[in-house]
Coordinates of C-alpha atoms in Angstrom, one line a residue:
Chain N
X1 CA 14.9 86.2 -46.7
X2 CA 16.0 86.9 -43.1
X3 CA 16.1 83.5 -40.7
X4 CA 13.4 85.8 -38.3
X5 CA 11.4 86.1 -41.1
X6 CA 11.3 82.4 -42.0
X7 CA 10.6 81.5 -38.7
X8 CA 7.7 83.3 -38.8
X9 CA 6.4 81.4 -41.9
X10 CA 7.3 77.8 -40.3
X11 CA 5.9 79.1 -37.0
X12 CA 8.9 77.9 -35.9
X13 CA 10.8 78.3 -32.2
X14 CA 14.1 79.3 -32.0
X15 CA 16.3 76.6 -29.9
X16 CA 19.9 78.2 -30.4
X17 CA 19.5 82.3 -32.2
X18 CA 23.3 82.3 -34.1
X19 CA 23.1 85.0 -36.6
X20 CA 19.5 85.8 -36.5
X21 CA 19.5 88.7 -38.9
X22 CA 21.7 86.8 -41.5
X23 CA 19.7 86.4 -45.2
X24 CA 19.0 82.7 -46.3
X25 CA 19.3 82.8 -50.3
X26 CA 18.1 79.2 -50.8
X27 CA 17.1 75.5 -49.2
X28 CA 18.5 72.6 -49.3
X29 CA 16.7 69.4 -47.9
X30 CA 18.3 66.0 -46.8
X31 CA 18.6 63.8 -43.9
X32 CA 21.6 62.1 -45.2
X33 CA 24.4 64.6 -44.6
X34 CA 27.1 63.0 -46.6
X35 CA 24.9 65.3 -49.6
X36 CA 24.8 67.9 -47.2
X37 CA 28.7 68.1 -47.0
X38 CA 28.6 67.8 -51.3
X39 CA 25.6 69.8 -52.2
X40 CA 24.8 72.1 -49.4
X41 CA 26.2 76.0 -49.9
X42 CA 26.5 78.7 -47.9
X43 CA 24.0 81.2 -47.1
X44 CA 21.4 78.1 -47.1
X45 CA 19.1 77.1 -44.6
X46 CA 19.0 73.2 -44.0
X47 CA 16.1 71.1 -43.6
X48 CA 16.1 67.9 -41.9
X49 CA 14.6 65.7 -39.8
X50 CA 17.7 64.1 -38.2
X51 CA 18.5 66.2 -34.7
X52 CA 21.9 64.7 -33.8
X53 CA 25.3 66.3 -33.4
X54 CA 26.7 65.4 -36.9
X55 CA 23.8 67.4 -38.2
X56 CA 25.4 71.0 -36.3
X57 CA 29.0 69.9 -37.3
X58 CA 28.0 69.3 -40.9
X59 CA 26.7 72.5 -41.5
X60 CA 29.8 74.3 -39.6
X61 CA 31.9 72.5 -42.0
X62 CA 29.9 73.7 -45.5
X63 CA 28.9 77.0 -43.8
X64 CA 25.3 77.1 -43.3
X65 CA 23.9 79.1 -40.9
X66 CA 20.6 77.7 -40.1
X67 CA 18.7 74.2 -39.2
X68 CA 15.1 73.6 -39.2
X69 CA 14.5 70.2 -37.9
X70 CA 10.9 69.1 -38.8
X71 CA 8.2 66.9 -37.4
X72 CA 8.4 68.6 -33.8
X73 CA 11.9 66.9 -33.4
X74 CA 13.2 68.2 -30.6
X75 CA 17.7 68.0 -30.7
X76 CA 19.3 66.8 -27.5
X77 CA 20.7 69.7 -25.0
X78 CA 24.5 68.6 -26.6
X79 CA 23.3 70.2 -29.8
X80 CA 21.9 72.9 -28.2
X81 CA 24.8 73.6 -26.8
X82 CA 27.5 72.8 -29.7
X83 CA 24.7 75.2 -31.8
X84 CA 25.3 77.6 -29.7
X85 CA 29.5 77.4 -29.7
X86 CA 29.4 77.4 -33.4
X87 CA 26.9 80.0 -33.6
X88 CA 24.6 77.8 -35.7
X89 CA 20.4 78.8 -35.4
X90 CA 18.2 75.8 -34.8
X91 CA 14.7 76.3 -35.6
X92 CA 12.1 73.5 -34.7
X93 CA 8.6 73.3 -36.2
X94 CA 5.3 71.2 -35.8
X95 CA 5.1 71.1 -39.9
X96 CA 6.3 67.9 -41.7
X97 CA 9.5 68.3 -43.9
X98 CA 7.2 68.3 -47.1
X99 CA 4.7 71.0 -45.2
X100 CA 7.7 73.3 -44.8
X101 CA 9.3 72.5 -48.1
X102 CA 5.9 73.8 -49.8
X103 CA 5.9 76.8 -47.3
X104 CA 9.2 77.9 -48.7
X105 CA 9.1 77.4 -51.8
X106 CA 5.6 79.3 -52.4
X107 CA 7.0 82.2 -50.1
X108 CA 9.5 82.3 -53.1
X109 CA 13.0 80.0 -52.3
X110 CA 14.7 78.3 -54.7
X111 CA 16.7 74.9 -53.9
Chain K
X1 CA 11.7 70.6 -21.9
X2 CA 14.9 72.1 -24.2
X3 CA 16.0 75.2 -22.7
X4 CA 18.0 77.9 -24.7
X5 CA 21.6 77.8 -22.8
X6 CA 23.5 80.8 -23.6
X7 CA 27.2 80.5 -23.7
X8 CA 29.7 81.8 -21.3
X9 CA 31.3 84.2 -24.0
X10 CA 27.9 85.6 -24.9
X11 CA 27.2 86.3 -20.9
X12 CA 30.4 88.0 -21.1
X13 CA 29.7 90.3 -24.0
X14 CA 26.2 91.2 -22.8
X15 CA 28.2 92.5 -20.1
X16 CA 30.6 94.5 -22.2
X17 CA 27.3 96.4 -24.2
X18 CA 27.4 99.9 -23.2
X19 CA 23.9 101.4 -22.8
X20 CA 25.0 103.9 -25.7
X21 CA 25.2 101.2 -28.1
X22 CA 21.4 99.8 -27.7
X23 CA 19.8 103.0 -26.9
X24 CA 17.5 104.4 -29.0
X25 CA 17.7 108.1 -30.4
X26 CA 14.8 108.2 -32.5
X27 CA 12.5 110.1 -29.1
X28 CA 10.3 112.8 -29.6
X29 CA 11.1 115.2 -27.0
X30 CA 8.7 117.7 -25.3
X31 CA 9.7 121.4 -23.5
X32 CA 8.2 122.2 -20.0
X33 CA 5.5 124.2 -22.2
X34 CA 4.2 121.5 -23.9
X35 CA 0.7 120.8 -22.8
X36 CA -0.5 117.8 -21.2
X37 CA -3.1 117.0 -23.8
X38 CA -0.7 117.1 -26.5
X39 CA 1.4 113.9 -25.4
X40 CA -1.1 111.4 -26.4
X41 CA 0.4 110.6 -29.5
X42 CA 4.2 111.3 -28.2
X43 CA 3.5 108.3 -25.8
X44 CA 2.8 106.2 -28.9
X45 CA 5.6 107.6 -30.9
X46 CA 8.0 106.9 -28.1
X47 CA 6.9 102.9 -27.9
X48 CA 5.4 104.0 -24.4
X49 CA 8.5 104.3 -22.6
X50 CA 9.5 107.6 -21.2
X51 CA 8.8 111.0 -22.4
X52 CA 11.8 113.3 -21.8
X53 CA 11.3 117.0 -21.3
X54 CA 14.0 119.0 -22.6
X55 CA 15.4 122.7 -22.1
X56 CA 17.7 123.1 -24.5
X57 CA 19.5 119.9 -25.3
X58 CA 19.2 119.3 -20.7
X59 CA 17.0 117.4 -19.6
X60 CA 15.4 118.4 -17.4
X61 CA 12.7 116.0 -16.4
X62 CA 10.5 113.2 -17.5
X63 CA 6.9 112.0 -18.0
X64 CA 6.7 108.6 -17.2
X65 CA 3.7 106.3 -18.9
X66 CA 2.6 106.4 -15.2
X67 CA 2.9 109.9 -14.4
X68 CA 0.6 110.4 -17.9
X69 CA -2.1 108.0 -17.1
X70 CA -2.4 109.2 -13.3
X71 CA -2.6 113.0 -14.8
X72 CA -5.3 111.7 -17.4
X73 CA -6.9 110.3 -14.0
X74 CA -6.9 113.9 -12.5
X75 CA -8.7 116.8 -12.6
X76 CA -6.1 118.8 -13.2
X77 CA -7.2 120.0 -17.1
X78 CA -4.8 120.9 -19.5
X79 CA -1.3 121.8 -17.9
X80 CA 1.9 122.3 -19.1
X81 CA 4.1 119.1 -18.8
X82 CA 6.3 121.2 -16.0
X83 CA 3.4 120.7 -14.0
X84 CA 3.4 117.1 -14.3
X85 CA 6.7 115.6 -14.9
X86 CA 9.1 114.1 -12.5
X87 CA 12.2 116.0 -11.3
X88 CA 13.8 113.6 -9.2
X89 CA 14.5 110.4 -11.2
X90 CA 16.8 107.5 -12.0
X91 CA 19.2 108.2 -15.5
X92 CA 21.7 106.5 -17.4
X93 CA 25.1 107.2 -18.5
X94 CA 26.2 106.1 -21.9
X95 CA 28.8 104.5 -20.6
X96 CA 27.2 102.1 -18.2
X97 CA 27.0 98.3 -18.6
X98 CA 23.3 97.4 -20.3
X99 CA 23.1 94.8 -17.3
X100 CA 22.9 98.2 -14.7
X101 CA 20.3 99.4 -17.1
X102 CA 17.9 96.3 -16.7
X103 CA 18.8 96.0 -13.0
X104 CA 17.4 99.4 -13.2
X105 CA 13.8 99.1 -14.9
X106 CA 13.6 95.9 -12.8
X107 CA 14.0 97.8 -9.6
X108 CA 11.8 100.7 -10.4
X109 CA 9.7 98.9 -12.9
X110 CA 8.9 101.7 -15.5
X111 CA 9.3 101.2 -19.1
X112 CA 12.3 103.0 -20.0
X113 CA 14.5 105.7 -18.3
X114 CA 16.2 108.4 -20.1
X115 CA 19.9 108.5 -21.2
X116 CA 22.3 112.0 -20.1
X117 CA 25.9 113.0 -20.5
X118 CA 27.7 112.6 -17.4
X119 CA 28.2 116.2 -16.2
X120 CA 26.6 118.4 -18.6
X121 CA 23.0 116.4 -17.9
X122 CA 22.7 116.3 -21.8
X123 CA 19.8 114.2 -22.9
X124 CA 21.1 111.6 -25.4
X125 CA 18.7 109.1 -25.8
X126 CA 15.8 106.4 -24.2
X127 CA 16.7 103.1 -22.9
X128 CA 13.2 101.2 -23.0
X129 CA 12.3 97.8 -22.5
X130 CA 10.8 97.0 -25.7
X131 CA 13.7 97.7 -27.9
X132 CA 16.5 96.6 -25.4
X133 CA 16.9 92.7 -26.3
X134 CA 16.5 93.4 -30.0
X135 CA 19.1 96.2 -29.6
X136 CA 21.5 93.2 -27.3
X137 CA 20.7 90.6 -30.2
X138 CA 21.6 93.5 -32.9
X139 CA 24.8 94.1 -31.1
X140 CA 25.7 90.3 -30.7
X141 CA 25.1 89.6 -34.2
X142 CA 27.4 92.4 -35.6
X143 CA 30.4 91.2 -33.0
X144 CA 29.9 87.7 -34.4
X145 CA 30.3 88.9 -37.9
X146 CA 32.9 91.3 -37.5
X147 CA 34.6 88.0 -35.6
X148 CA 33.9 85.3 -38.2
X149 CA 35.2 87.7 -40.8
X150 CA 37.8 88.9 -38.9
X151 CA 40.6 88.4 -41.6
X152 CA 44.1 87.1 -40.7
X153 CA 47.5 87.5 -42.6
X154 CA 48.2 84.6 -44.6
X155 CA 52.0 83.8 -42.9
X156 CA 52.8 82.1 -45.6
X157 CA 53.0 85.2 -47.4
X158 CA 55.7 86.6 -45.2
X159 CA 57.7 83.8 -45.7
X160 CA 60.4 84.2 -48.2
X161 CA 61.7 80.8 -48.5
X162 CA 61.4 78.7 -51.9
X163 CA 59.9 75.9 -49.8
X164 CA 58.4 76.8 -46.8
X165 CA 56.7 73.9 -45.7
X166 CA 54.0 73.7 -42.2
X167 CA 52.9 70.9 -40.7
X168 CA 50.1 70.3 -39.0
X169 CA 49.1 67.3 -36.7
X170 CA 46.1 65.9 -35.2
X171 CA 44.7 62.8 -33.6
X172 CA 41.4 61.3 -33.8
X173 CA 40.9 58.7 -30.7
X174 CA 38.4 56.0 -30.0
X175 CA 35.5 58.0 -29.0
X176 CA 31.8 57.3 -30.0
X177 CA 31.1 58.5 -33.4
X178 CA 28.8 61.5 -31.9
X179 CA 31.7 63.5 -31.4
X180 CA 32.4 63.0 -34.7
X181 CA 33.7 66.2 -36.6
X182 CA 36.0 67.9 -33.5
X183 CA 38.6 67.3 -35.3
X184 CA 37.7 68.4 -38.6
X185 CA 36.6 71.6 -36.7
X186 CA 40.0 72.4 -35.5
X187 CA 41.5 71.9 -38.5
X188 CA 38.7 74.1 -39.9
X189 CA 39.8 77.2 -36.9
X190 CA 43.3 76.6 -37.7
X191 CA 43.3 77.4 -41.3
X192 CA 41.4 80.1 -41.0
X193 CA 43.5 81.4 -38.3
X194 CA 46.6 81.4 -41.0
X195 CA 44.9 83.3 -43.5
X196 CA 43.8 80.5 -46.0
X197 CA 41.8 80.8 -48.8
X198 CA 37.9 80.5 -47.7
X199 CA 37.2 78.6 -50.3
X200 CA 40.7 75.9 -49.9
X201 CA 39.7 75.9 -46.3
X202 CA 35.8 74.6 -46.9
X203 CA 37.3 71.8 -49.3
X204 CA 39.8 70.7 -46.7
X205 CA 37.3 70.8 -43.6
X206 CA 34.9 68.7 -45.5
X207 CA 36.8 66.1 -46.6
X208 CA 38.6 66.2 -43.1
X209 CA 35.3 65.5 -41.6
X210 CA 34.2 62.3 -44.4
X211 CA 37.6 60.9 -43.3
X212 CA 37.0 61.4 -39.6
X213 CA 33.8 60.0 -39.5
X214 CA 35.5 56.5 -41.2
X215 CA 38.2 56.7 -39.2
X216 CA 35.4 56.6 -36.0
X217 CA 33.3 54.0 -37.8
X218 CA 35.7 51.9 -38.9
X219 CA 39.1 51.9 -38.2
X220 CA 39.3 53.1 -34.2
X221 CA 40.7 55.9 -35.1
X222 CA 44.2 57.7 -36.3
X223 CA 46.0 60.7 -37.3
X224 CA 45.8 63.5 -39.8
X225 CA 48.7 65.8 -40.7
X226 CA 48.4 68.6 -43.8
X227 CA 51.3 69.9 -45.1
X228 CA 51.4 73.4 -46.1
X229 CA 53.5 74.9 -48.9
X230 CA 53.0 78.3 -51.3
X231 CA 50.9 76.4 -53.9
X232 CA 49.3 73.2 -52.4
X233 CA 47.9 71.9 -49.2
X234 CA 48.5 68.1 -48.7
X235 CA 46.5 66.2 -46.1
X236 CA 47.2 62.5 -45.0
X237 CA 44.5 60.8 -43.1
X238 CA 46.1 57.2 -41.6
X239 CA 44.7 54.8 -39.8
X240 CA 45.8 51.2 -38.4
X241 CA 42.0 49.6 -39.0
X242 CA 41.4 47.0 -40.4
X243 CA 41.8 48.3 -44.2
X244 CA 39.3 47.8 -47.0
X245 CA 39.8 44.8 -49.1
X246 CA 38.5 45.6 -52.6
X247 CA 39.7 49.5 -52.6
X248 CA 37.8 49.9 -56.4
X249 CA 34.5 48.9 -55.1
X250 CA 34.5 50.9 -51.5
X251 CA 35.4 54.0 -54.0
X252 CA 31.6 53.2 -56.2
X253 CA 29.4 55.7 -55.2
X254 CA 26.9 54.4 -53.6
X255 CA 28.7 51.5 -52.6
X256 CA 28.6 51.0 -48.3
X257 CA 29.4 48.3 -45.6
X258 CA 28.0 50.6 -42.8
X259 CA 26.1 49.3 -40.4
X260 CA 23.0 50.6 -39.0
X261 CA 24.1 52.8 -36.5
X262 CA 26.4 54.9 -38.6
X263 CA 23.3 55.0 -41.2
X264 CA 21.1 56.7 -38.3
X265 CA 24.3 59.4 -37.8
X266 CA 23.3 60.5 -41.7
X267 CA 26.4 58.5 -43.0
X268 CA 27.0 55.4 -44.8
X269 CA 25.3 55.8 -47.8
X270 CA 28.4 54.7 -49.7
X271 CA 29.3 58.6 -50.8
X272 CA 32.4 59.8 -48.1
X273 CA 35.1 58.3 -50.4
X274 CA 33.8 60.0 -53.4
X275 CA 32.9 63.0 -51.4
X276 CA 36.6 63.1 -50.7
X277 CA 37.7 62.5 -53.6
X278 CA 35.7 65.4 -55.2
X279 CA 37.1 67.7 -52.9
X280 CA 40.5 67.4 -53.9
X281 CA 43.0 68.0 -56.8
X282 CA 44.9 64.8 -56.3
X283 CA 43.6 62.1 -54.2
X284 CA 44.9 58.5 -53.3
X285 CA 43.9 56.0 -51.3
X286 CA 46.4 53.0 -50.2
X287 CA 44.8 50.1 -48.1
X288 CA 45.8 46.6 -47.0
X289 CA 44.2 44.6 -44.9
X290 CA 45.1 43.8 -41.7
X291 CA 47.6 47.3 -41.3
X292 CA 44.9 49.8 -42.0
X293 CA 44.6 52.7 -44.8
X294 CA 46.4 55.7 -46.0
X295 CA 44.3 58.5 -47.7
X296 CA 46.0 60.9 -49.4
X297 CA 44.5 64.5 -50.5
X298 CA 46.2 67.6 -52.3
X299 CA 44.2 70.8 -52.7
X300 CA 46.0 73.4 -55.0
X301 CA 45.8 77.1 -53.5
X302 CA 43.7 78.6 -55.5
X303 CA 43.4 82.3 -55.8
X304 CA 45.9 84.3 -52.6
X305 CA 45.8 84.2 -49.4
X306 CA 43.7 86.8 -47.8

């Protein structure tokens, strides 16, 4: 699935765009990103409700392309910004990590 | 409010599109004969920006959305579209920045404006305002993949020497743990840059980044150098902290002495040590306390360089 089309099902606003057209083959969720760095794959979209810095350069390191930080947490402009450097998309939605979870998974993703 | 800042080198390559690279082709085109009446659905077909009126493959004029409506407005009946359309107006060269383009619509504020040949007055294509940022975005997108895949020669390969050996050095200092990870980024860039296996160079940058988050948390710091040779790459992360006394126990998953403001980075649940571990062939750690700790990590090159 397509990160535009995702954002569409999280109703979801687009704080850095990255590599909007780049496909998302599965989630992983976690706000501890020590199991980011040992679980988390490429070509995954991350779901998390921690906005800091650490969350941008964890996902640089394993190669995920996309955040969505849940809860209507909004990042500080430093993330933004090292989002945008590292070409990373940061999507931000209203829904609860579970809500979007469940949305995900019964459009069809897998973990 | 969080507002979307765009880069420099993003600015810059909007400024390198060429209008021939966003502008869409896919324009019905009309003659001078067509009739007025029959453009309703053209208009649609065209996203509403302008219709071009071709002789040949010239243009030779246009009907704007606005030229349509104020003919629908008219008395004139049912014309032929030479009747109607504008002679005199604004067009684009393939070659021109996009930023010219949407000074352009801006200025005269229609919807889209044709696209010509320079001399021959050849009708290429529509620039419209719909399509133009998704046609930017499409653009951007393709530079940034051909750039992250951009492959490099492995010098290594060149090098004909039984032990050819780089070295690599880098510092972590003092700094608050948010800017955790530069480091590990760098080292990330660089071994791309030499042509490294994709999948050596995502084991390496991870546990690079695990160490350099301890080395922040803990131990004020220190130094990482990786050794590169044909078959392994060897990284030593040292620091002159304040060491770990019971080594066996800080390697326990699970097992952590962070405090609380490391655990609200995502860190310090007890796994960096093991997450280092599992990311190498060979891994040791040497610690005393009071002079600081030594980890050690070999990753065999697996597969070739690229």
């Amino acid at each position: 699935m397509k990160i535009k089309e995702l954002c569409q099902i999280l109703n979801a606003k687009i704080l850095s765009s990255g590599h909007l057209s780049r496909e998302i083959k599965s989630i992983y969720v976690s706000d501890l990103m020590s199991d980011v760095l040992t679980f988390g794959r490429e070509a995954q979209l991350l779901i998390t409700s921690l906005t800091n810095q650490q969350t941008i350069r964890t996902v640089e390191m394993v190669e995920i392309p996309a955040i969505c930080y849940t809860n209507g947490k909004y990042p500080e402009k430093k993330t933004i910004e090292l989002a945008n450097t590292k070409r990373v998309t940061i999507l931000v939605t209203d829904f609860s990590t579970f809500q979007v979870t469940g949305k995900l998974f019964a459009a069809g993703l897998q973990g | 409010m969080n507002q979307i800042r765009i880069s420099q080198s993003v600015i810059e390559r909007i400024y390198e599109i060429r209008v021939e690279k966003i502008m869409r082709t896919d324009v019905t085109r009309v003659t001078p004969e067509t009739k007025m009446s029959e453009l309703k659905y053209v208009i649609k077909e065209n996203n509403y920006a302008c219709i071009p009126v071709l002789t040949g493959e010239k243009l030779v004029g246009q009907i704007s959305i606005e030229g349509y409506v104020d003919w629908l407005t008219s008395e004139m009946g049912d014309v032929p579209v030479s009747e109607i359309m504008d002679i005199d107006f604004k067009t684009l060269h393939p070659d021109e920045p996009v930023i010219t383009a949407v000074k352009e619509l801006e200025l005269i504020g229609l919807r889209g404006l044709p696209v010509v040949e320079n001399e021959s007055n050849k009708f290429l294509g529509v620039i419209c305002r719909c399509t133009m940022m998704e046609g930017v975005l499409a653009v951007l997108d393709l530079d940034d993949e051909k750039e992250s895949k951009k492959e490099y020669n492995c010098i290594l390969n060149n090098i004909e020497s039984v032990s050819a050996l780089l070295t690599l050095n880098y510092i972590v200092e003092q700094k608050s743990l948010e800017y955790g990870g530069e480091i590990s980024s760098s080292i990330r860039t660089d071994l791309y840059k030499l042509g490294l296996p994709g999948n050596l160079v995502r084991k390496t940058a991870i546990a690079a980044y695990e160490a350099e988050i301890n080395l922040l948390a803990y131990a004020g710091g220190g130094t990482v150098t990786i050794t590169l040779s044909s078959e392994l790459l060897n990284m030593e992360i040292e620091d002159h902290g304040p060491g770990i006394p019971d080594v066996e126990k800080a390697m326990e998953p699970g097992y952590s002495t962070a405090p609380d403001w490391v655990r609200e980075l995502g860190f310090g649940a007890g796994m960096g040590l093991q997450n280092i571990k599992n990311c190498s062939d060979n891994f040791t750690i040497k610690s005393t306390v009071g002079e600081g700790t030594v980890l050690i990590v070999d990753i065999n090159m697996e597969g070739k360089c690229t």
